[in-house]
Coordinates of C-alpha atoms and ligand atoms in Angstrom, one line a residue:
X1 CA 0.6 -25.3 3.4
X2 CA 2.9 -22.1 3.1
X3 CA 4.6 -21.4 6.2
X4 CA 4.9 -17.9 6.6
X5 CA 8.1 -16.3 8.0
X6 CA 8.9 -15.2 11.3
X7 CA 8.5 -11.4 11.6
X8 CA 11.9 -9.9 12.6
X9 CA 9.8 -8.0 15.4
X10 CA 6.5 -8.8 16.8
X11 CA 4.6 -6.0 19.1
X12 CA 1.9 -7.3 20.8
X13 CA -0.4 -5.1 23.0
X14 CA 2.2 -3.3 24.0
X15 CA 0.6 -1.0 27.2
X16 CA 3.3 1.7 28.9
X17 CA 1.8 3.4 31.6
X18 CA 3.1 6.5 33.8
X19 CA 0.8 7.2 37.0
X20 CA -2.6 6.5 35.7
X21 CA -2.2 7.8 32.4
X22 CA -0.9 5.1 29.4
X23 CA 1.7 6.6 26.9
X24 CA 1.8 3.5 25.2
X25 CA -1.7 1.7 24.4
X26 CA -2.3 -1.4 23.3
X27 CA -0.7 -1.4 20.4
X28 CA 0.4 -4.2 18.1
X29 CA 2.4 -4.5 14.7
X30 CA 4.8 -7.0 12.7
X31 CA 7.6 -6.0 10.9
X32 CA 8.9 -8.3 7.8
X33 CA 13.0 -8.3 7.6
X34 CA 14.4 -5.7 5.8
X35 CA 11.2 -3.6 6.6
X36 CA 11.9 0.0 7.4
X37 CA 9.1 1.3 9.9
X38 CA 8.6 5.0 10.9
X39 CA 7.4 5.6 13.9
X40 CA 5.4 9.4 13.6
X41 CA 3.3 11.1 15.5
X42 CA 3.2 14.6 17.3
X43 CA 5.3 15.1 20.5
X44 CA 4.4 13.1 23.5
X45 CA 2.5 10.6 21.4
X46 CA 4.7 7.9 23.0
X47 CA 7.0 7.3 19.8
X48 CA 10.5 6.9 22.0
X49 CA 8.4 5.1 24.6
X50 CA 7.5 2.4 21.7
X51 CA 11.2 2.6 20.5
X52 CA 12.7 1.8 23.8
X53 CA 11.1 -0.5 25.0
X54 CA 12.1 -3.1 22.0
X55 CA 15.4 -2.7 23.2
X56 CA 14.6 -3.3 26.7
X57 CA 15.6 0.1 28.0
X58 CA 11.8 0.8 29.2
X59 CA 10.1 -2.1 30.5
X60 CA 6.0 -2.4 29.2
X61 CA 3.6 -2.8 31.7
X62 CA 1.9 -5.3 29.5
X63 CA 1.9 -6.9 26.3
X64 CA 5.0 -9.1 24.5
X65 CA 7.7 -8.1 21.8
X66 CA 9.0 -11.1 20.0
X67 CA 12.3 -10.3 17.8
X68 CA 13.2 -13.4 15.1
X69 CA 10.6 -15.2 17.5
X70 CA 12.6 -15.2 20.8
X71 CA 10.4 -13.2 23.3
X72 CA 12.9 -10.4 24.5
X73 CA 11.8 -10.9 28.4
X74 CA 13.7 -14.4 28.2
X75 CA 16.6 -12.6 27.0
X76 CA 19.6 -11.1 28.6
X77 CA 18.6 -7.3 28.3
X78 CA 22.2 -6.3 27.7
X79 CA 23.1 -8.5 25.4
X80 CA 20.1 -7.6 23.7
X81 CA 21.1 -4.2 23.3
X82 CA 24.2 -5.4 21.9
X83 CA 22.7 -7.1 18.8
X84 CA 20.9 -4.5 18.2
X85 CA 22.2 -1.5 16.1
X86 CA 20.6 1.8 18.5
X87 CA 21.4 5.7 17.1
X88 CA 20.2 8.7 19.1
X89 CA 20.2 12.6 18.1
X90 CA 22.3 12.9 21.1
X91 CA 24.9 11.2 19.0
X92 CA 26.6 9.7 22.8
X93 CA 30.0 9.6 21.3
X94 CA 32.4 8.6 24.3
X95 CA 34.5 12.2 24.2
X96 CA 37.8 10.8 25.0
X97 CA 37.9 7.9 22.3
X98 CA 38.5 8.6 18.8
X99 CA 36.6 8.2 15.9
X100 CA 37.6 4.3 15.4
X101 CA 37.4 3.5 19.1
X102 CA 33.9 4.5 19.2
X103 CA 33.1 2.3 16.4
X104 CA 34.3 -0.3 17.7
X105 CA 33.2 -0.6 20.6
X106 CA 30.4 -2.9 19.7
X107 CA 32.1 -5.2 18.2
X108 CA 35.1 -5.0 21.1
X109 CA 32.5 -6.3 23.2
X110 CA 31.2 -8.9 20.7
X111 CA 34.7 -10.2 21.0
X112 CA 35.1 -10.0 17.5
X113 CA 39.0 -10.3 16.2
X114 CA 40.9 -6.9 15.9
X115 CA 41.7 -7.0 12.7
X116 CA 38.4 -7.6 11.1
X117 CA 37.3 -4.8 13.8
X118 CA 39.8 -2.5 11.6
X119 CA 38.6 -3.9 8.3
X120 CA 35.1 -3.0 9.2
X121 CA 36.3 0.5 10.6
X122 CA 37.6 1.5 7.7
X123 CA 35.3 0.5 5.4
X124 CA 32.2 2.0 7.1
X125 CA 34.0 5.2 7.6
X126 CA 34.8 5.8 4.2
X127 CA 30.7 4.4 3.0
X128 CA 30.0 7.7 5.1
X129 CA 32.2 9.6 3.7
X130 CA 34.4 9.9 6.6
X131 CA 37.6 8.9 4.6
X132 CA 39.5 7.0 7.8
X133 CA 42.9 8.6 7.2
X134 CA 41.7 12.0 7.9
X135 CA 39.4 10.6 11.0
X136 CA 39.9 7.6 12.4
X137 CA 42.3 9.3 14.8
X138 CA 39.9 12.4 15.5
X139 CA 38.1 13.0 18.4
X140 CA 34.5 13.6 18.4
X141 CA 34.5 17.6 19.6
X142 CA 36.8 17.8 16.3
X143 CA 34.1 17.0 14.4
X144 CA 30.6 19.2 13.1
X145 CA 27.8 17.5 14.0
X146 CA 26.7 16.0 10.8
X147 CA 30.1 14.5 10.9
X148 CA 29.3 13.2 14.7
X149 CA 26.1 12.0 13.7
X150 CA 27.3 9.7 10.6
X151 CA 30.1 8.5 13.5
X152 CA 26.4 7.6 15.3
X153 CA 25.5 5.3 12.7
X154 CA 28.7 3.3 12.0
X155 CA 29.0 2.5 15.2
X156 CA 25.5 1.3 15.0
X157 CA 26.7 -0.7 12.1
X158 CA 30.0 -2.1 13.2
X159 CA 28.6 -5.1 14.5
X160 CA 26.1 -5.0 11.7
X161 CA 23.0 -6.2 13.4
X162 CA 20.1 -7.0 11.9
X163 CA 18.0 -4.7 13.4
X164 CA 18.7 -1.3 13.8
X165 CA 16.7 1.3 16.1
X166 CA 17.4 5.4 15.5
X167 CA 15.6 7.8 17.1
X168 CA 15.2 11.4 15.7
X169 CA 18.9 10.4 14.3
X170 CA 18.9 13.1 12.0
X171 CA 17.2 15.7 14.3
X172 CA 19.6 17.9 15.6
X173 CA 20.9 18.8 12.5
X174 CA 20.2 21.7 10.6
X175 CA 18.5 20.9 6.9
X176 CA 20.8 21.0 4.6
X177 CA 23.0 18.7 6.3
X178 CA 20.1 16.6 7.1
X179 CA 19.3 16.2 3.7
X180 CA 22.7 15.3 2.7
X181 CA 23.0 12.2 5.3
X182 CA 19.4 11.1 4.8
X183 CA 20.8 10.4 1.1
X184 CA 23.5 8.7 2.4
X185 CA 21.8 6.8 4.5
X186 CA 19.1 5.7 1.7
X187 CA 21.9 4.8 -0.1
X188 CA 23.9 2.7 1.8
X189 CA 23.4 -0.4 0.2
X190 CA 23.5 -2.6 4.1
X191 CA 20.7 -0.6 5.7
X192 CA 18.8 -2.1 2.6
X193 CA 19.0 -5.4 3.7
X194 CA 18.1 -4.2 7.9
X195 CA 15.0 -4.1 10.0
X196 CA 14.9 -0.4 11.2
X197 CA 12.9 0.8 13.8
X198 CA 12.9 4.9 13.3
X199 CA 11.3 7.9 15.0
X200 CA 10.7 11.0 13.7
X201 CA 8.4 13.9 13.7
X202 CA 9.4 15.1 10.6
X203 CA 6.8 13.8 7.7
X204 CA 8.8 14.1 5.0
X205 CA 11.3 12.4 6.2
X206 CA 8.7 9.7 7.1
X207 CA 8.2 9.6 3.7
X208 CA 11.4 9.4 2.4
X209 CA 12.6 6.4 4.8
X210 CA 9.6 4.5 4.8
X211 CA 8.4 1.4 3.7
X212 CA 5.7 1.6 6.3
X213 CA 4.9 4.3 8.6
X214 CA 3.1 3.7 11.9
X215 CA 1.5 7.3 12.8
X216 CA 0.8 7.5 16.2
X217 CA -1.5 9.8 18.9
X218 CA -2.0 9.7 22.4
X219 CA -0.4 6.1 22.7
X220 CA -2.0 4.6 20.0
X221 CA -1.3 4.0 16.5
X222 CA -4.1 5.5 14.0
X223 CA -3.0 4.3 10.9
X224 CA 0.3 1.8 10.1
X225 CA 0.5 1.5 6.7
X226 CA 2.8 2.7 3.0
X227 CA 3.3 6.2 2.3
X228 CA 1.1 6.1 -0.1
X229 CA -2.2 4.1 1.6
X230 CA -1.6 6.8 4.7
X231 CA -2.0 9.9 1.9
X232 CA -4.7 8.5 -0.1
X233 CA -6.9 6.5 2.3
X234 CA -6.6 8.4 5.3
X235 CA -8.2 5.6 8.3
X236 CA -9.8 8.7 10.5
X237 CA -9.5 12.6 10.2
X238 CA -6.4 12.4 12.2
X239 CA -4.4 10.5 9.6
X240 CA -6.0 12.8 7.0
X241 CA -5.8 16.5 8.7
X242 CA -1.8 15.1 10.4
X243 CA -0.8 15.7 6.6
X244 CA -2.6 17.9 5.6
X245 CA -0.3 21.0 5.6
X246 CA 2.2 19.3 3.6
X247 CA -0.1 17.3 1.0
X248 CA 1.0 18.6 -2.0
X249 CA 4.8 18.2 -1.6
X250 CA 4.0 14.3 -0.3
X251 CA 2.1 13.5 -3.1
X252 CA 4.5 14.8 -5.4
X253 CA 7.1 12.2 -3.5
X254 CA 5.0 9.5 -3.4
X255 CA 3.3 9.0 -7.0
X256 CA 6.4 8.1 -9.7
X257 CA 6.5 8.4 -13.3
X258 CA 4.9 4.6 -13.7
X259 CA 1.5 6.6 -12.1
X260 CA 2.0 9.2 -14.7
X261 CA 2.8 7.3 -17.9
X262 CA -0.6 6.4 -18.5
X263 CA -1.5 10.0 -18.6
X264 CA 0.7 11.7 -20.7
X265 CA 0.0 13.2 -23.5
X266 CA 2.4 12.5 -26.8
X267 CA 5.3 14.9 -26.8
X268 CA 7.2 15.6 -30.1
X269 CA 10.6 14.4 -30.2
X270 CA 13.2 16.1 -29.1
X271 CA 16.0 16.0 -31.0
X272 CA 18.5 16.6 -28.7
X273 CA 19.3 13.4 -25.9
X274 CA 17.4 13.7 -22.9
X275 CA 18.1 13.3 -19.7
X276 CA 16.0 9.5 -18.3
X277 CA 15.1 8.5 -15.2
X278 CA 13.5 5.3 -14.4
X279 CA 10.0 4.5 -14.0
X280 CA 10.3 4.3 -10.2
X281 CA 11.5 7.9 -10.1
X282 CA 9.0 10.2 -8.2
X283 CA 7.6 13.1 -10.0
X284 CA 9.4 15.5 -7.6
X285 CA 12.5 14.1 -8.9
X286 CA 11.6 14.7 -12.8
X287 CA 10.0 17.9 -11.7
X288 CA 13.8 19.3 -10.0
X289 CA 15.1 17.8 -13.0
X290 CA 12.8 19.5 -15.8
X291 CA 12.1 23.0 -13.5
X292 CA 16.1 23.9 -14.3
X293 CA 16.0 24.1 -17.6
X294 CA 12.8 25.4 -19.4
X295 CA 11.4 23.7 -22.7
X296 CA 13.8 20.6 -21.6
X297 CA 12.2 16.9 -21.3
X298 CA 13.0 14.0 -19.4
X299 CA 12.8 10.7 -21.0
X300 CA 11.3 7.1 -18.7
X301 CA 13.7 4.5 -19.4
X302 CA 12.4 1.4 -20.6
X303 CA 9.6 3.4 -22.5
X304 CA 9.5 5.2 -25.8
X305 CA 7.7 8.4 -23.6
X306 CA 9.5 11.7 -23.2
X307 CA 7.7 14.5 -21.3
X308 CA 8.2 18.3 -20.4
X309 CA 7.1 20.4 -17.4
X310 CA 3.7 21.0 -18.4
X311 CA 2.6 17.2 -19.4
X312 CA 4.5 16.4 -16.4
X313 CA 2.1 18.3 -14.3
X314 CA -0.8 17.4 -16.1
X315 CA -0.4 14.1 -15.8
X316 CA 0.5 14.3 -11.9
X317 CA -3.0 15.5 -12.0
X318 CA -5.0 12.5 -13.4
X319 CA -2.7 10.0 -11.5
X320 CA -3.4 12.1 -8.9
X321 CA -7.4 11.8 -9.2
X322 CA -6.9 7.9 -10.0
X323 CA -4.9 7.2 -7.1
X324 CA -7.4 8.9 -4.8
X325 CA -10.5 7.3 -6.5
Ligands
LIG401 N1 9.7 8.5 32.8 C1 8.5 9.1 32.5 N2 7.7 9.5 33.5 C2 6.5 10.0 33.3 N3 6.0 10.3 32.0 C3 6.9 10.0 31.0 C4 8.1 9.4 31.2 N4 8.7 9.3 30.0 C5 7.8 9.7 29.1 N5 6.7 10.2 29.7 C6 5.5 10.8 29.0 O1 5.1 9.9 28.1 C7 4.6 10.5 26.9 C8 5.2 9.9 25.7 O2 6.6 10.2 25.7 P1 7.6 9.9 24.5 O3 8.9 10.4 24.8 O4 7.5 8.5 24.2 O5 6.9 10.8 23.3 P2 7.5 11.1 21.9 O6 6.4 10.8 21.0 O7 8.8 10.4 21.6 O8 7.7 12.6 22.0 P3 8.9 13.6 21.4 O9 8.6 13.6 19.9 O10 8.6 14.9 22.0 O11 10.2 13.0 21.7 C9 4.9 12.0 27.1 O12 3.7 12.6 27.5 C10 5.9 12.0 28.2 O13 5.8 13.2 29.0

């Protein structure tokens, strides 16, 4: 017999009610370690409801939440909050503690020794690009938002929980910064390895954080399931009409060059090197790569296939009709 392993958080029927009317229904999920979960849905769909109370800051009226298999009711609810990494978009920097100070106050609390405090510091700081000599010693008003926001998520870090919970952590910021920290963020090699827990209402975002999305109305999740499964097997014409504005770009995102390699047609050689990317690469990224230059072609690593603009999108096509059938 196989044991299977505890989910790192267990939600089940979860009911939040406010007068007579439930914000939070009845809902139930697992989330493997190392899962990243999106929470999505429309305003007032009872996304930050759902967030808050795994950290115990809203109480649910009924229904358990199990995290590593300890039920959380059994548990201290501040020292829950402590091992668990939380980021808000109101950032909540303390305003008279510098940029290290409000890092570590986590880990201050945790007891942990000073100088591994430091070490961590340091070496989160500089990971988000916040090189420590120019701002450990800063104060957060002396820094733009974007800089205050990846502040945010080290000190979320410092104590590096296992589970991390962010809500709308990117949403106050305007898109091209935005963009830049969600890169940093997907490529920051420890959030890899964490559970995270994170709202948004953004969909593309949903879909670039993702391993699973949960997309929610009135209190209740309609469909939880990959990027992909929620685009092309909609459960009910919520899921399918929620995304419907945006399909194209999201389909673009979500099928990679492995969908399209079966589809595309031989292309001469170039004789020039091109460019690769891997196999895993979504065709959004070959597409910004190949719409620069005209003519050019991107080779798939670990293949002998090459392929310009026009087999590119030709191909999206067919693995488009595939996925979908
Ligand atoms: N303390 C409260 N008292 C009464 N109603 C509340 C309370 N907190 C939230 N609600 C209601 O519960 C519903 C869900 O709120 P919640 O903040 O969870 O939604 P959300 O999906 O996070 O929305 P948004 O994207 O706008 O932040 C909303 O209709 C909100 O008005």
């Amino acid at each position: 017999m196989t044991l299977l392993p505890t989910p790192a958080i267990h939600v089940r029927n979860l009911t939040k009610r406010y007068q007579d009317r439930a914000v939070v229904q009845d809902i139930s999920f697992a989330l493997a370690a190392g899962e990243t979960l999106v929470l999505l849905g429309p305003s007032g769909c009872g996304k930050t409801t759902l967030l808050k109370m795994l950290n115990r800051l809203i109480e649910p009226d009924s229904g358990s939440i199990e995290i590593n298999g300890h039920d959380i009711r059994q548990e201290n609810a501040a020292e829950l909050r402590r091992s668990l990494g939380y980021v808000i978009q109101q950032v909540g920097l303390l305003p008279h503690y510098t940029v290290a100070e409000n890092v570590a106050v986590v880990p201050k609390l945790l007891k942990h020794k000073p100088e591994q405090i430091a070490q961590r510091t340091q070496e989160l700081l500089t990971r988000l690009h916040l090189p420590p000599a120019q701002y450990a010693g800063q104060y957060p008003r002396q820094l733009s938002g974007g800089q205050q926001q990846r502040v945010g998520i080290a000190r979320a870090l410092a104590a590096d929980p296992p589970i991390v919970l962010m809500d709308e952590p990117f949403g106050a910021l305007d898109p091209i910064t935005r963009a830049a920290i969600r890169q940093d963020f997907r490529e920051l090699d420890e959030l890899r390895r964490k559970t995270i827990v994170l709202v948004t209402h953004d969909v593309q975002e949903a879909f670039e954080l993702a391993d699973r999305i949960a997309l929610l109305n009135g209190g209740q999740i309609q469909q939880m399931d990959t990027p992909r499964e929620l685009l092309f097997r909609p459960a009910n014409d919520f899921v399918r009409q929620f995304f419907a504005a945006e399909r194209l770009a999201l389909q673009l995102r979500v099928l990679c060059l492995a969908d399209v390699l079966p589809f595309l047609p031989a292309v001469p050689a170039a004789t020039e090197e091109a460019p690769t990317l891997p196999a895993t690469a979504s065709v959004q990224e070959a597409l910004e790569l190949l719409s620069g230059a005209p003519g050019s072609q991107v080779g798939i690593s670990g293949t002998n296939k090459r392929v310009d603009l026009s087999g590119l999108m030709a191909g999206f096509e067919r693995a488009l009709a595939a996925a979908a059938a």
